[in-house]
CSV table of C-alpha atoms in Angstrom, one decimal:
chain,number,residue,atom,x,y,z
K,159,CYS,CA,21.8,221.2,-89.6
K,160,HIS,CA,21.5,217.5,-88.6
K,161,LEU,CA,22.5,215.3,-91.5
K,162,PRO,CA,23.7,211.7,-90.8
K,163,ARG,CA,26.6,210.8,-93.0
K,164,ASP,CA,25.1,207.4,-94.0
K,165,MET,CA,21.6,208.8,-94.8
K,166,ARG,CA,20.3,207.6,-98.1
K,167,SER,CA,16.7,206.6,-98.5
K,168,TRP,CA,13.5,206.9,-100.5
K,169,GLY,CA,10.0,207.7,-99.5
K,170,TRP,CA,6.7,209.3,-100.3
K,171,ALA,CA,5.6,213.0,-100.6
K,172,ILE,CA,1.9,213.3,-99.7
K,173,GLN,CA,-0.9,215.6,-98.8
K,174,LEU,CA,-2.7,214.1,-95.9
K,175,ALA,CA,-6.2,215.4,-96.6
K,176,ILE,CA,-6.5,213.6,-99.9
K,177,THR,CA,-5.0,210.3,-98.6
K,178,ARG,CA,-8.1,208.6,-97.3
K,179,SER,CA,-8.9,205.1,-96.2
K,180,SER,CA,-12.2,203.3,-95.9
K,181,ARG,CA,-12.2,204.3,-92.2
K,182,SER,CA,-11.8,208.0,-92.9
K,183,TRP,CA,-14.5,210.4,-92.1
K,184,GLY,CA,-14.3,212.1,-95.5
K,185,ILE,CA,-10.7,213.3,-95.1
K,186,GLY,CA,-7.3,211.7,-94.6
K,187,ASP,CA,-6.4,211.6,-90.9
K,188,LEU,CA,-3.5,210.8,-88.6
K,189,ALA,CA,-4.5,207.2,-88.2
K,190,ASP,CA,-4.3,207.0,-92.0
K,191,LEU,CA,-0.9,208.6,-91.9
K,192,ARG,CA,0.2,206.0,-89.3
K,193,GLU,CA,-1.0,203.1,-91.5
K,194,LEU,CA,0.7,204.6,-94.5
K,195,CYS,CA,4.0,205.0,-92.6
K,196,GLU,CA,3.7,201.4,-91.3
K,197,TRP,CA,3.2,200.0,-94.8
K,198,SER,CA,5.9,202.3,-96.2
K,199,SER,CA,8.4,201.0,-93.7
K,200,SER,CA,7.5,197.4,-94.5
K,201,VAL,CA,8.4,197.9,-98.2
K,202,GLY,CA,11.7,199.7,-97.4
K,203,ALA,CA,10.8,203.4,-97.4
K,204,GLY,CA,12.8,205.6,-95.0
K,205,PHE,CA,10.5,208.6,-94.8
K,206,VAL,CA,7.1,210.1,-95.5
K,207,ALA,CA,7.1,213.9,-96.3
K,208,VAL,CA,3.7,215.3,-95.3
K,209,GLY,CA,2.2,218.6,-96.4
K,210,PRO,CA,1.5,221.2,-93.7
K,211,LEU,CA,-0.8,220.0,-90.9
K,212,GLY,CA,-1.5,223.4,-89.2
K,213,SER,CA,-5.0,224.4,-88.3
K,214,PRO,CA,-7.0,226.7,-90.6
K,215,ASN,CA,-8.8,229.6,-89.2
K,216,PRO,CA,-11.7,228.4,-87.0
K,217,GLY,CA,-15.0,228.6,-88.7
K,218,PRO,CA,-17.8,226.6,-90.3
K,219,ASP,CA,-16.1,226.3,-93.8
K,220,PRO,CA,-12.4,225.5,-93.3
K,221,GLU,CA,-9.8,226.9,-95.6
K,222,PRO,CA,-8.6,224.0,-97.9
K,223,SER,CA,-5.1,225.2,-98.6
K,224,PRO,CA,-2.6,223.8,-96.0
K,225,TYR,CA,-0.3,226.6,-97.0
K,226,TYR,CA,-2.6,229.3,-95.7
K,227,PRO,CA,-3.0,228.3,-92.0
K,228,SER,CA,-4.3,230.2,-89.1
K,229,THR,CA,-1.3,228.9,-87.1
K,230,ARG,CA,1.9,227.0,-87.8
K,231,ARG,CA,2.0,225.9,-84.2
K,232,PHE,CA,-1.1,223.9,-83.7
K,233,GLY,CA,-2.7,221.0,-85.6
K,234,ASN,CA,-5.8,220.8,-87.7
K,235,PRO,CA,-8.5,218.9,-85.7
K,236,LEU,CA,-10.0,217.6,-89.0
K,237,HIS,CA,-7.0,215.2,-89.1
K,238,VAL,CA,-7.9,213.6,-85.8
K,239,ARG,CA,-9.3,210.0,-86.1
K,240,VAL,CA,-12.4,210.1,-83.9
K,241,GLU,CA,-12.4,206.4,-83.0
K,242,GLU,CA,-8.8,206.7,-81.6
K,243,VAL,CA,-9.6,209.6,-79.3
K,244,PRO,CA,-9.3,208.6,-75.6
K,245,GLY,CA,-12.8,207.7,-74.4
K,246,ALA,CA,-14.3,207.3,-77.8
K,247,ASP,CA,-15.2,203.6,-77.2
K,248,ALA,CA,-17.4,204.7,-74.4
K,249,LEU,CA,-19.9,206.0,-76.9
K,250,GLY,CA,-20.6,202.4,-78.0
K,251,ALA,CA,-23.3,202.0,-80.7
K,252,ASP,CA,-23.6,205.8,-81.0
K,253,LEU,CA,-20.0,206.0,-82.2
K,254,ALA,CA,-20.7,203.3,-84.8
K,255,ARG,CA,-23.7,205.3,-86.0
K,256,LEU,CA,-21.8,208.5,-86.2
K,257,ALA,CA,-19.0,206.8,-88.1
K,258,ALA,CA,-21.3,205.2,-90.6
K,259,GLU,CA,-22.9,208.5,-91.4
K,260,ALA,CA,-19.5,210.3,-91.7
K,261,ARG,CA,-17.9,207.6,-93.9
K,262,ARG,CA,-20.5,208.4,-96.6
K,263,LEU,CA,-18.4,211.5,-97.2
K,264,ASN,CA,-15.8,209.1,-98.7
K,265,ALA,CA,-18.0,208.4,-101.7
K,266,PRO,CA,-17.3,211.5,-103.8
K,267,ARG,CA,-13.7,212.4,-104.6
K,268,ARG,CA,-14.3,216.0,-103.6
K,269,ILE,CA,-13.5,216.6,-99.9
K,270,ASP,CA,-16.4,218.4,-98.2
K,271,ARG,CA,-14.5,220.0,-95.2
K,272,ALA,CA,-17.6,221.8,-93.9
K,273,SER,CA,-19.4,218.5,-93.6
K,274,VAL,CA,-16.4,216.7,-92.1
K,275,LEU,CA,-16.1,219.4,-89.5
K,276,ARG,CA,-19.8,219.1,-88.5
K,277,HIS,CA,-19.6,215.3,-88.1
K,278,LYS,CA,-16.3,215.4,-86.2
K,279,MET,CA,-17.2,218.2,-83.9
K,280,ARG,CA,-20.4,216.5,-82.9
K,281,ALA,CA,-18.4,213.4,-82.0
K,282,PHE,CA,-15.6,215.3,-80.3
K,283,GLU,CA,-18.0,217.2,-78.1
K,284,ARG,CA,-19.7,214.1,-76.9
K,285,ILE,CA,-16.4,212.4,-76.1
K,286,TRP,CA,-15.1,215.5,-74.3
K,287,GLU,CA,-18.1,215.6,-72.0
K,288,LEU,CA,-17.3,212.0,-70.8
K,289,GLY,CA,-14.2,213.3,-69.1
K,290,VAL,CA,-12.1,210.3,-69.9
K,291,GLU,CA,-8.3,210.5,-69.1
K,292,ARG,CA,-8.8,214.1,-68.0
K,293,GLU,CA,-5.8,214.0,-65.7
K,294,ALA,CA,-3.5,212.8,-68.5
K,295,PHE,CA,-4.8,215.7,-70.6
K,296,GLU,CA,-4.3,218.3,-67.9
K,297,ALA,CA,-0.7,217.0,-67.3
K,298,TRP,CA,0.1,217.4,-71.0
K,299,ARG,CA,-1.6,220.8,-71.1
K,300,ARG,CA,0.7,222.1,-68.3
K,301,THR,CA,3.7,221.3,-70.5
K,302,ARG,CA,2.4,223.2,-73.5
K,303,GLY,CA,2.5,226.7,-72.0
K,304,GLU,CA,0.6,229.9,-72.6
K,305,SER,CA,0.6,229.6,-76.3
K,306,LEU,CA,-1.8,226.7,-76.2
K,307,GLU,CA,-4.1,228.6,-73.9
K,308,ARG,CA,-4.1,231.6,-76.2
K,309,TRP,CA,-4.9,229.3,-79.2
K,310,ALA,CA,-7.9,227.8,-77.3
K,311,ILE,CA,-9.1,231.2,-76.3
K,312,PHE,CA,-8.7,232.5,-79.9
K,313,THR,CA,-10.8,229.6,-81.1
K,314,VAL,CA,-13.6,230.3,-78.6
K,315,LEU,CA,-13.5,234.0,-79.7
K,316,SER,CA,-13.7,232.9,-83.4
K,317,GLU,CA,-16.8,230.8,-82.5
K,318,ARG,CA,-18.4,233.8,-80.9
K,319,PHE,CA,-17.4,236.6,-83.4
K,320,GLY,CA,-16.6,234.7,-86.6
K,321,PRO,CA,-13.3,234.1,-88.4
K,322,GLY,CA,-10.9,237.1,-88.9
K,323,TRP,CA,-9.9,238.8,-85.7
K,324,ALA,CA,-9.6,242.2,-87.4
K,325,THR,CA,-13.4,242.3,-87.7
K,326,TRP,CA,-14.0,241.6,-84.0
K,327,PRO,CA,-15.0,244.2,-81.4
K,328,ALA,CA,-11.9,246.3,-80.7
K,329,GLU,CA,-11.5,245.0,-77.1
K,330,TYR,CA,-11.0,241.4,-78.3
K,331,ARG,CA,-8.2,242.2,-80.8
K,332,ASP,CA,-5.7,242.5,-78.0
K,333,PRO,CA,-4.6,239.1,-76.8
K,334,ALA,CA,-3.4,240.5,-73.5
K,335,GLY,CA,-6.5,242.7,-72.9
K,336,PRO,CA,-9.0,242.4,-70.0
K,337,ALA,CA,-11.9,241.4,-72.3
K,338,VAL,CA,-9.9,238.4,-73.6
K,339,ALA,CA,-9.0,237.4,-70.1
K,340,ALA,CA,-12.7,237.6,-69.1
K,341,VAL,CA,-13.7,235.3,-71.9
K,342,ALA,CA,-11.0,232.8,-70.8
K,343,ALA,CA,-12.6,232.8,-67.3
K,344,GLN,CA,-16.2,232.8,-68.4
K,345,ASP,CA,-15.8,230.1,-71.1
K,346,ALA,CA,-13.2,228.0,-69.4
K,347,HIS,CA,-14.9,224.7,-70.2
K,348,ARG,CA,-15.0,225.5,-73.9
K,349,VAL,CA,-11.4,226.8,-73.8
K,350,SER,CA,-10.4,223.5,-72.2
K,351,PHE,CA,-12.2,221.6,-75.0
K,352,HIS,CA,-10.2,223.2,-77.7
K,353,ALA,CA,-7.0,222.6,-75.8
K,354,TRP,CA,-8.1,219.0,-75.4
K,355,LEU,CA,-8.5,218.7,-79.2
K,356,GLN,CA,-4.8,219.6,-79.5
K,357,TRP,CA,-3.9,216.9,-77.0
K,358,CYS,CA,-5.8,214.4,-79.2
K,359,PHE,CA,-4.0,215.7,-82.3
K,360,ASP,CA,-0.6,215.4,-80.5
K,361,LEU,CA,-1.2,211.8,-79.4
K,362,GLN,CA,-2.0,210.7,-82.9
K,363,LEU,CA,0.7,212.7,-84.5
K,364,ALA,CA,3.3,211.1,-82.2
K,365,ALA,CA,2.0,207.6,-83.1
K,366,ALA,CA,2.0,208.3,-86.8
K,367,SER,CA,5.7,209.5,-86.6
K,368,VAL,CA,7.1,206.3,-85.2
K,369,PRO,CA,7.3,203.8,-88.2
K,370,VAL,CA,9.4,206.0,-90.5
K,371,ARG,CA,11.0,209.4,-90.5
K,372,ARG,CA,8.2,211.9,-90.9
K,373,ILE,CA,9.2,215.1,-92.7
K,374,ALA,CA,7.1,218.1,-91.8
K,375,ASP,CA,6.4,221.0,-94.1
K,376,MET,CA,6.5,224.6,-92.9
K,377,PRO,CA,4.5,227.1,-95.0
K,378,VAL,CA,5.9,230.5,-95.8
K,379,GLY,CA,3.5,232.3,-93.5
K,380,VAL,CA,0.0,232.5,-92.0
K,381,ASP,CA,-3.5,233.8,-92.6
K,382,PRO,CA,-3.5,237.5,-91.5
K,383,GLY,CA,-6.9,236.9,-89.9
K,384,GLY,CA,-5.6,233.9,-88.0
K,385,PHE,CA,-4.2,233.0,-84.6
K,386,ASP,CA,-0.5,233.6,-85.2
K,387,ALA,CA,-1.2,237.1,-86.6
K,388,TRP,CA,-3.5,237.9,-83.7
K,389,ASP,CA,-0.9,236.6,-81.2
K,390,TRP,CA,2.1,238.3,-82.8
K,391,GLN,CA,0.8,241.6,-84.0
K,392,ASP,CA,3.9,243.4,-82.8
K,393,GLN,CA,6.2,241.2,-84.8
K,394,LEU,CA,4.3,240.8,-88.0
K,395,ALA,CA,3.7,243.5,-90.7
K,396,ILE,CA,-0.1,243.2,-90.6
K,397,GLY,CA,-0.4,246.0,-93.2
K,398,ALA,CA,1.7,244.1,-95.8
K,399,THR,CA,1.9,240.7,-97.5
K,400,VAL,CA,4.5,238.8,-99.3
K,401,GLY,CA,4.6,237.4,-102.8
K,402,ALA,CA,6.7,237.4,-105.9
K,403,PRO,CA,7.8,240.1,-108.3
K,404,PRO,CA,6.7,240.1,-112.0
K,405,ASP,CA,8.4,237.5,-114.2
K,406,ARG,CA,7.9,236.1,-117.7
K,407,PHE,CA,5.2,233.7,-116.5
K,408,ILE,CA,3.1,236.2,-114.3
K,409,ALA,CA,3.5,239.7,-115.6
K,410,ARG,CA,1.8,241.4,-112.6
K,411,GLY,CA,3.6,239.4,-109.9
K,412,GLN,CA,2.0,237.4,-107.1
K,413,ASP,CA,0.5,238.2,-103.8
K,414,TRP,CA,0.3,235.3,-101.4
K,415,GLY,CA,-1.7,237.1,-98.8
K,416,LEU,CA,0.8,236.2,-96.0
K,417,PRO,CA,2.1,238.9,-93.6
K,418,PRO,CA,5.9,238.8,-93.0
K,419,PHE,CA,7.8,239.2,-89.8
K,420,ILE,CA,9.3,242.6,-89.3
K,421,PRO,CA,13.1,241.8,-89.0
K,422,HIS,CA,14.1,244.3,-86.3
K,423,ARG,CA,10.9,243.5,-84.3
K,424,LEU,CA,11.6,239.8,-84.5
K,425,ARG,CA,15.2,240.4,-83.2
K,426,GLU,CA,13.8,242.6,-80.4
K,427,ALA,CA,11.5,239.7,-79.4
K,428,GLY,CA,14.6,237.4,-79.1
K,429,TYR,CA,13.3,235.5,-82.2
K,430,ARG,CA,10.8,233.8,-79.9
K,431,PRO,CA,8.0,233.7,-82.6
K,432,PHE,CA,10.3,232.1,-85.1
K,433,ILE,CA,11.8,229.7,-82.6
K,434,ASP,CA,8.4,228.6,-81.4
K,435,THR,CA,7.3,228.0,-85.0
K,436,ILE,CA,10.3,225.9,-85.8
K,437,ARG,CA,9.9,223.8,-82.6
K,438,ALA,CA,6.2,223.3,-83.2
K,439,GLN,CA,7.0,222.1,-86.8
K,440,LEU,CA,9.6,219.7,-85.6
K,441,ARG,CA,7.5,218.2,-82.8
K,442,HIS,CA,7.6,214.4,-83.3
K,443,ALA,CA,9.2,215.0,-86.8
K,444,GLY,CA,12.4,213.6,-88.2
K,445,GLY,CA,12.7,216.3,-90.9
K,446,LEU,CA,11.5,219.7,-92.0
K,447,ARG,CA,10.8,221.1,-95.4
K,448,ILE,CA,10.9,224.9,-95.5
K,449,ASP,CA,8.7,226.1,-98.2
K,450,HIS,CA,10.2,229.0,-100.1
K,451,VAL,CA,13.5,228.9,-98.1
K,452,LEU,CA,14.6,232.0,-100.0
K,453,GLY,CA,12.4,233.8,-97.4
K,454,LEU,CA,15.2,233.3,-94.9
K,455,PHE,CA,17.2,235.6,-97.1
K,456,ARG,CA,14.7,238.1,-98.5
K,457,LEU,CA,11.0,238.4,-99.2
K,458,TRP,CA,9.0,240.4,-101.7
K,459,TRP,CA,6.9,242.8,-99.5
K,460,ILE,CA,3.6,244.3,-100.9
K,461,PRO,CA,2.0,247.1,-99.0
K,462,ALA,CA,-1.8,246.8,-98.5
K,463,GLY,CA,-3.8,247.9,-101.5
K,464,VAL,CA,-0.7,248.0,-103.8
K,465,ASP,CA,-0.3,246.0,-107.0
K,466,PRO,CA,2.2,243.1,-106.5
K,467,SER,CA,4.4,244.6,-109.2
K,468,ARG,CA,5.1,247.6,-107.0
K,469,GLY,CA,6.4,245.7,-104.1
K,470,ALA,CA,10.1,245.5,-103.0
K,471,TYR,CA,12.5,243.1,-101.6
K,472,VAL,CA,13.2,243.3,-97.8
K,473,ARG,CA,16.2,241.5,-96.5
K,474,SER,CA,15.7,239.0,-93.7
K,475,LEU,CA,18.1,238.5,-90.8
K,476,THR,CA,19.6,235.5,-92.6
K,477,ASP,CA,22.5,234.4,-90.4
K,478,GLU,CA,20.4,234.5,-87.2
K,479,LEU,CA,17.5,232.6,-88.8
K,480,LEU,CA,19.7,229.9,-90.3
K,481,GLU,CA,21.5,229.5,-87.0
K,482,ILE,CA,18.2,229.0,-85.2
K,483,VAL,CA,17.1,226.4,-87.8
K,484,ALA,CA,20.4,224.6,-87.5
K,485,LEU,CA,20.2,224.5,-83.7
K,486,GLU,CA,16.6,223.3,-83.6
K,487,SER,CA,17.5,220.7,-86.3
K,488,HIS,CA,20.2,219.2,-84.0
K,489,ARG,CA,18.0,219.4,-81.0
K,490,ALA,CA,15.3,217.4,-82.8
K,491,GLY,CA,17.7,215.1,-84.8
K,492,ALA,CA,15.8,216.3,-87.9
K,493,VAL,CA,17.1,216.9,-91.4
K,494,VAL,CA,16.2,220.1,-93.1
K,495,ILE,CA,15.1,220.5,-96.7
K,496,GLY,CA,15.0,223.9,-98.4
K,497,GLU,CA,12.5,224.5,-101.2
K,498,ASP,CA,14.9,226.5,-103.4
K,499,LEU,CA,13.2,226.3,-106.8
K,500,GLY,CA,13.0,229.0,-109.4
K,501,THR,CA,15.4,232.0,-109.6
K,502,VAL,CA,17.8,231.8,-106.7
K,503,PRO,CA,20.1,234.8,-105.9
K,504,ALA,CA,23.8,234.3,-105.9
K,505,GLY,CA,25.2,232.9,-102.7
K,506,VAL,CA,21.9,231.4,-101.4
K,507,ARG,CA,22.6,227.8,-102.3
K,508,ALA,CA,26.2,228.0,-101.1
K,509,ALA,CA,24.9,229.4,-97.7
K,510,LEU,CA,22.4,226.6,-97.4
K,511,ARG,CA,25.0,224.0,-98.4
K,512,ARG,CA,27.4,225.2,-95.7
K,513,ARG,CA,24.7,224.6,-93.1
K,514,ARG,CA,23.9,221.2,-94.6
K,515,VAL,CA,20.4,222.1,-95.7
K,516,LEU,CA,19.3,219.8,-98.5
K,517,SER,CA,18.5,221.5,-101.8
K,518,THR,CA,15.4,220.5,-103.8
K,519,ARG,CA,16.0,218.9,-107.2
K,520,LEU,CA,13.0,218.3,-109.5
K,521,ALA,CA,13.4,216.3,-112.7
K,522,LEU,CA,10.9,218.7,-114.3
K,523,PHE,CA,13.1,221.7,-113.7
K,524,GLU,CA,16.6,220.2,-114.1
K,525,LEU,CA,18.5,220.4,-117.4
K,526,LYS,CA,21.0,217.7,-116.3
K,527,ARG,CA,20.4,214.0,-115.8
K,528,PRO,CA,19.6,212.7,-112.4
K,529,SER,CA,23.0,211.0,-112.2
K,530,HIS,CA,24.5,214.5,-112.0
K,531,TYR,CA,22.4,215.8,-109.1
K,532,ALA,CA,24.2,216.8,-106.0
K,533,ARG,CA,24.3,214.5,-103.1
K,534,GLN,CA,23.1,217.0,-100.5
K,535,ALA,CA,19.6,217.2,-102.1
K,536,PHE,CA,16.0,216.0,-101.9
K,537,ALA,CA,15.1,214.8,-105.3
K,538,ALA,CA,11.7,214.2,-106.9
K,539,VAL,CA,9.9,214.4,-110.2
K,540,THR,CA,7.3,217.0,-109.4
K,541,THR,CA,5.5,218.8,-106.5
K,542,HIS,CA,1.9,219.5,-105.5
K,543,ASP,CA,1.8,222.7,-107.6
K,544,LEU,CA,3.1,221.1,-110.8
K,545,PRO,CA,1.5,218.7,-113.2
K,546,THR,CA,1.8,215.0,-112.4
K,547,ILE,CA,3.6,212.5,-114.6
K,548,ALA,CA,0.3,211.4,-116.1
K,549,GLY,CA,-0.9,214.9,-116.6
K,550,ILE,CA,2.3,215.7,-118.5
K,551,TRP,CA,2.8,212.5,-120.5
K,552,ASN,CA,-0.8,212.1,-121.6
K,553,GLY,CA,-1.5,215.9,-121.8
K,554,SER,CA,-4.5,215.7,-119.5
K,555,ASP,CA,-3.2,218.7,-117.5
K,556,LEU,CA,-4.1,220.9,-120.4
K,557,ALA,CA,-7.7,220.0,-120.0
K,558,ASP,CA,-7.5,220.6,-116.3
K,559,GLN,CA,-6.1,224.1,-116.9
K,560,ALA,CA,-8.9,224.9,-119.3
K,561,ALA,CA,-11.6,223.5,-116.9
K,562,ALA,CA,-10.1,225.8,-114.3
K,563,GLY,CA,-10.6,228.9,-116.5
K,564,LEU,CA,-6.9,229.2,-117.5
K,565,GLU,CA,-5.4,229.5,-121.0
K,566,PRO,CA,-3.8,226.0,-121.5
K,567,ASP,CA,-0.1,226.3,-121.6
K,568,VAL,CA,0.7,224.0,-124.5
K,569,ALA,CA,4.3,225.2,-124.9
K,570,GLY,CA,5.0,224.9,-121.2
K,571,LEU,CA,3.6,221.3,-121.0
K,572,SER,CA,5.5,220.3,-124.1
K,573,LEU,CA,8.7,221.6,-122.5
K,574,LEU,CA,8.0,219.6,-119.3
K,575,ARG,CA,7.3,216.5,-121.4
K,576,GLY,CA,10.6,216.8,-123.1
K,577,ARG,CA,12.5,217.2,-119.9
K,578,LEU,CA,10.7,214.3,-118.3
K,579,GLY,CA,11.4,212.0,-121.2
K,580,ARG,CA,15.1,212.9,-121.3
K,581,ALA,CA,15.5,212.5,-117.5
K,582,ALA,CA,13.8,209.1,-117.7
K,583,GLY,CA,15.8,208.1,-120.7
K,584,VAL,CA,12.7,206.9,-122.7
K,585,ALA,CA,11.5,207.5,-126.2
K,586,PRO,CA,8.7,210.1,-126.9
K,587,ASN,CA,6.3,207.3,-127.7
K,588,ALA,CA,6.9,205.4,-124.5
K,589,ASP,CA,3.8,204.5,-122.5
K,590,LEU,CA,2.9,206.0,-119.1
K,591,ASP,CA,4.0,203.0,-117.1
K,592,GLN,CA,7.4,203.0,-118.8
K,593,VAL,CA,8.2,206.6,-118.1
K,594,THR,CA,6.9,206.4,-114.6
K,595,ASP,CA,9.0,203.4,-113.7
K,596,ALA,CA,12.1,204.7,-115.6
K,597,ILE,CA,12.2,208.1,-114.0
K,598,HIS,CA,11.9,206.7,-110.5
K,599,ARG,CA,14.6,204.1,-111.2
K,600,ARG,CA,17.0,206.9,-112.3
K,601,LEU,CA,16.2,209.0,-109.3
K,602,ALA,CA,16.8,206.1,-107.0
K,603,ALA,CA,20.2,205.4,-108.6
K,604,ALA,CA,21.3,209.0,-108.3
K,605,SER,CA,23.3,210.7,-105.6
K,606,PRO,CA,20.7,212.7,-103.5
K,607,VAL,CA,20.4,211.4,-100.0
K,608,LEU,CA,16.6,211.5,-100.2
K,609,VAL,CA,14.4,210.6,-103.2
K,610,ALA,CA,10.6,210.9,-103.1
K,611,ALA,CA,7.7,209.9,-105.2
K,612,THR,CA,4.1,211.1,-105.0
K,613,LEU,CA,1.2,208.8,-104.5
K,614,GLU,CA,-0.5,210.6,-107.5
K,615,ASP,CA,2.4,209.5,-109.7
K,616,ALA,CA,2.4,206.0,-108.3
K,617,LEU,CA,-1.3,205.7,-109.1
K,618,ARG,CA,-1.0,207.5,-112.5
K,619,VAL,CA,-3.4,210.2,-111.4
K,620,GLY,CA,-3.8,213.0,-114.0
K,621,GLU,CA,-4.9,215.8,-111.6
K,622,ARG,CA,-2.4,217.6,-109.5
K,623,PRO,CA,-3.4,218.7,-105.9
K,624,ASN,CA,-3.2,222.4,-106.7
K,625,ILE,CA,-3.2,224.6,-109.8
K,626,PRO,CA,-1.7,227.9,-108.7
K,627,GLY,CA,-3.7,231.0,-109.6
K,628,THR,CA,-7.1,229.2,-109.3
K,629,VAL,CA,-9.6,229.1,-106.5
K,630,PHE,CA,-12.9,227.4,-105.8
K,631,PRO,CA,-15.3,227.1,-107.8
K,632,GLN,CA,-12.8,227.3,-110.6
K,633,ARG,CA,-11.1,224.3,-109.2
K,634,ASP,CA,-11.2,222.0,-106.1
K,635,ASN,CA,-7.6,222.6,-105.1
K,636,TRP,CA,-6.4,220.5,-102.2
K,637,SER,CA,-9.8,218.8,-102.3
K,638,LEU,CA,-9.6,215.9,-104.8
K,639,ALA,CA,-9.0,212.7,-102.9
K,640,LEU,CA,-6.8,210.0,-104.4
K,641,PRO,CA,-9.0,207.7,-106.5
K,642,VAL,CA,-8.3,204.6,-104.4
K,643,ALA,CA,-8.5,204.0,-100.7
K,644,LEU,CA,-5.3,203.7,-98.7
K,645,GLU,CA,-5.8,200.0,-98.1
K,646,GLU,CA,-5.7,199.4,-101.9
K,647,LEU,CA,-2.2,200.9,-102.3
K,648,ARG,CA,-0.7,197.7,-100.8
K,649,THR,CA,-2.0,195.5,-103.6
K,650,ASP,CA,-2.0,198.0,-106.5
K,651,PRO,CA,0.4,196.8,-109.2
K,652,ARG,CA,1.1,200.3,-110.3
K,653,VAL,CA,2.3,201.3,-106.8
K,654,ALA,CA,4.3,198.0,-106.5
K,655,SER,CA,6.2,198.9,-109.7
K,656,VAL,CA,7.1,202.3,-108.4
K,657,VAL,CA,8.2,200.8,-105.1
K,658,GLU,CA,10.4,198.3,-106.9
K,659,SER,CA,11.9,201.2,-109.0
K,660,LEU,CA,12.6,203.2,-105.9
K,661,ARG,CA,14.3,200.5,-103.8
K,662,ARG,CA,17.9,201.7,-103.2
K,663,SER,CA,21.0,199.7,-102.4
């Protein structure tokens, strides 16, 4: 994979939805991302790693998890900044009124995606009808091929029949069938509208990716009721899902609800679905994080209706998949990061290392000091699924676990606290500011080519973005916005101290 010899930089790892500014319409958007990247560049950061941006299944109440997308090929319109859509200024005072109403959604920390969607769609539809820059849109549309058209048709069908294509009338479940073609012709204007939304997304994603290297994040799979599953029924095992076998933490195993590719069917298709996914993820990106990179080697398959503990490992076509990743990495000039946490089979890390895929090193999981981490790595303290520094050091994550209906893992959090303190080189009675700055200084001084901090840790936020094993209303996973607006990051002394700790020679 592409990996410049002199690469060595620090940056942020963020979830865009929760990174709001005062101009957001209730959710972080691509203009917010651009502003974050511009500020990050000005203070010396070299990258911003952004959680998945794929669209959820179309519907009135969007799925909050970015790791359960309808598609890994097309973007989430919720992240489009309305005011920066071509033609938006023609709405004049009406746009100002719509924006003022929508910005009230910034008041509570909880992101109300259903309300965000209603406000944004009302504005998008009005702008679309103005027909501004239609020729530029159509020129872009012609470059995007049939997959864009099928996505737009799928979205129109979802509006007509509801989310989840398996529940649609049988004639609409076949993407190549005559009934689907008839809808494309009859509802051509609406199909064009949804293709136009992707143009708006693409314009803003491109602008956000200029100031620093943007590292994209590719989920393990997709919603079985979503677009990619509808479009690739012959290549995906719709009657199965992937997950994890039982371990000492989760005795019955895990079912992630994501259908896997059927290896021999993927090969027969010339790997086109996988190639298209990788290319879409790398569009305008300078890097790619592959979630659960072990999936390129093997996946735990679970037949429909079967307990996760009764699944089995199915080997992937590893060499072919890795070669495709390497080729597309070089084509895009993008580094590749493998999320290789947990129990890793023998030979996996060596295979990734040979192909210059960066390993992931978390201070919370490592027994050795940061100074001993490998150079070919992406290093950080924690991730979106693990407690924050504040949640560990002050113990507040235990209360969050209890509030979410879980049995608080006192021993587990104590273990993480000990590892964090040793990695940071601080005494057990050190305060939160001391441990936060110390661990980031040590990571910055270590060998890994990329070192990341989260905005949650910089702001000393106690809540993590996601507590695995919980869902709404147990907990608002992926829906608790940062407690300060994006503009305030620039002058926040807590953030400034982490930036100073991360600056690398």
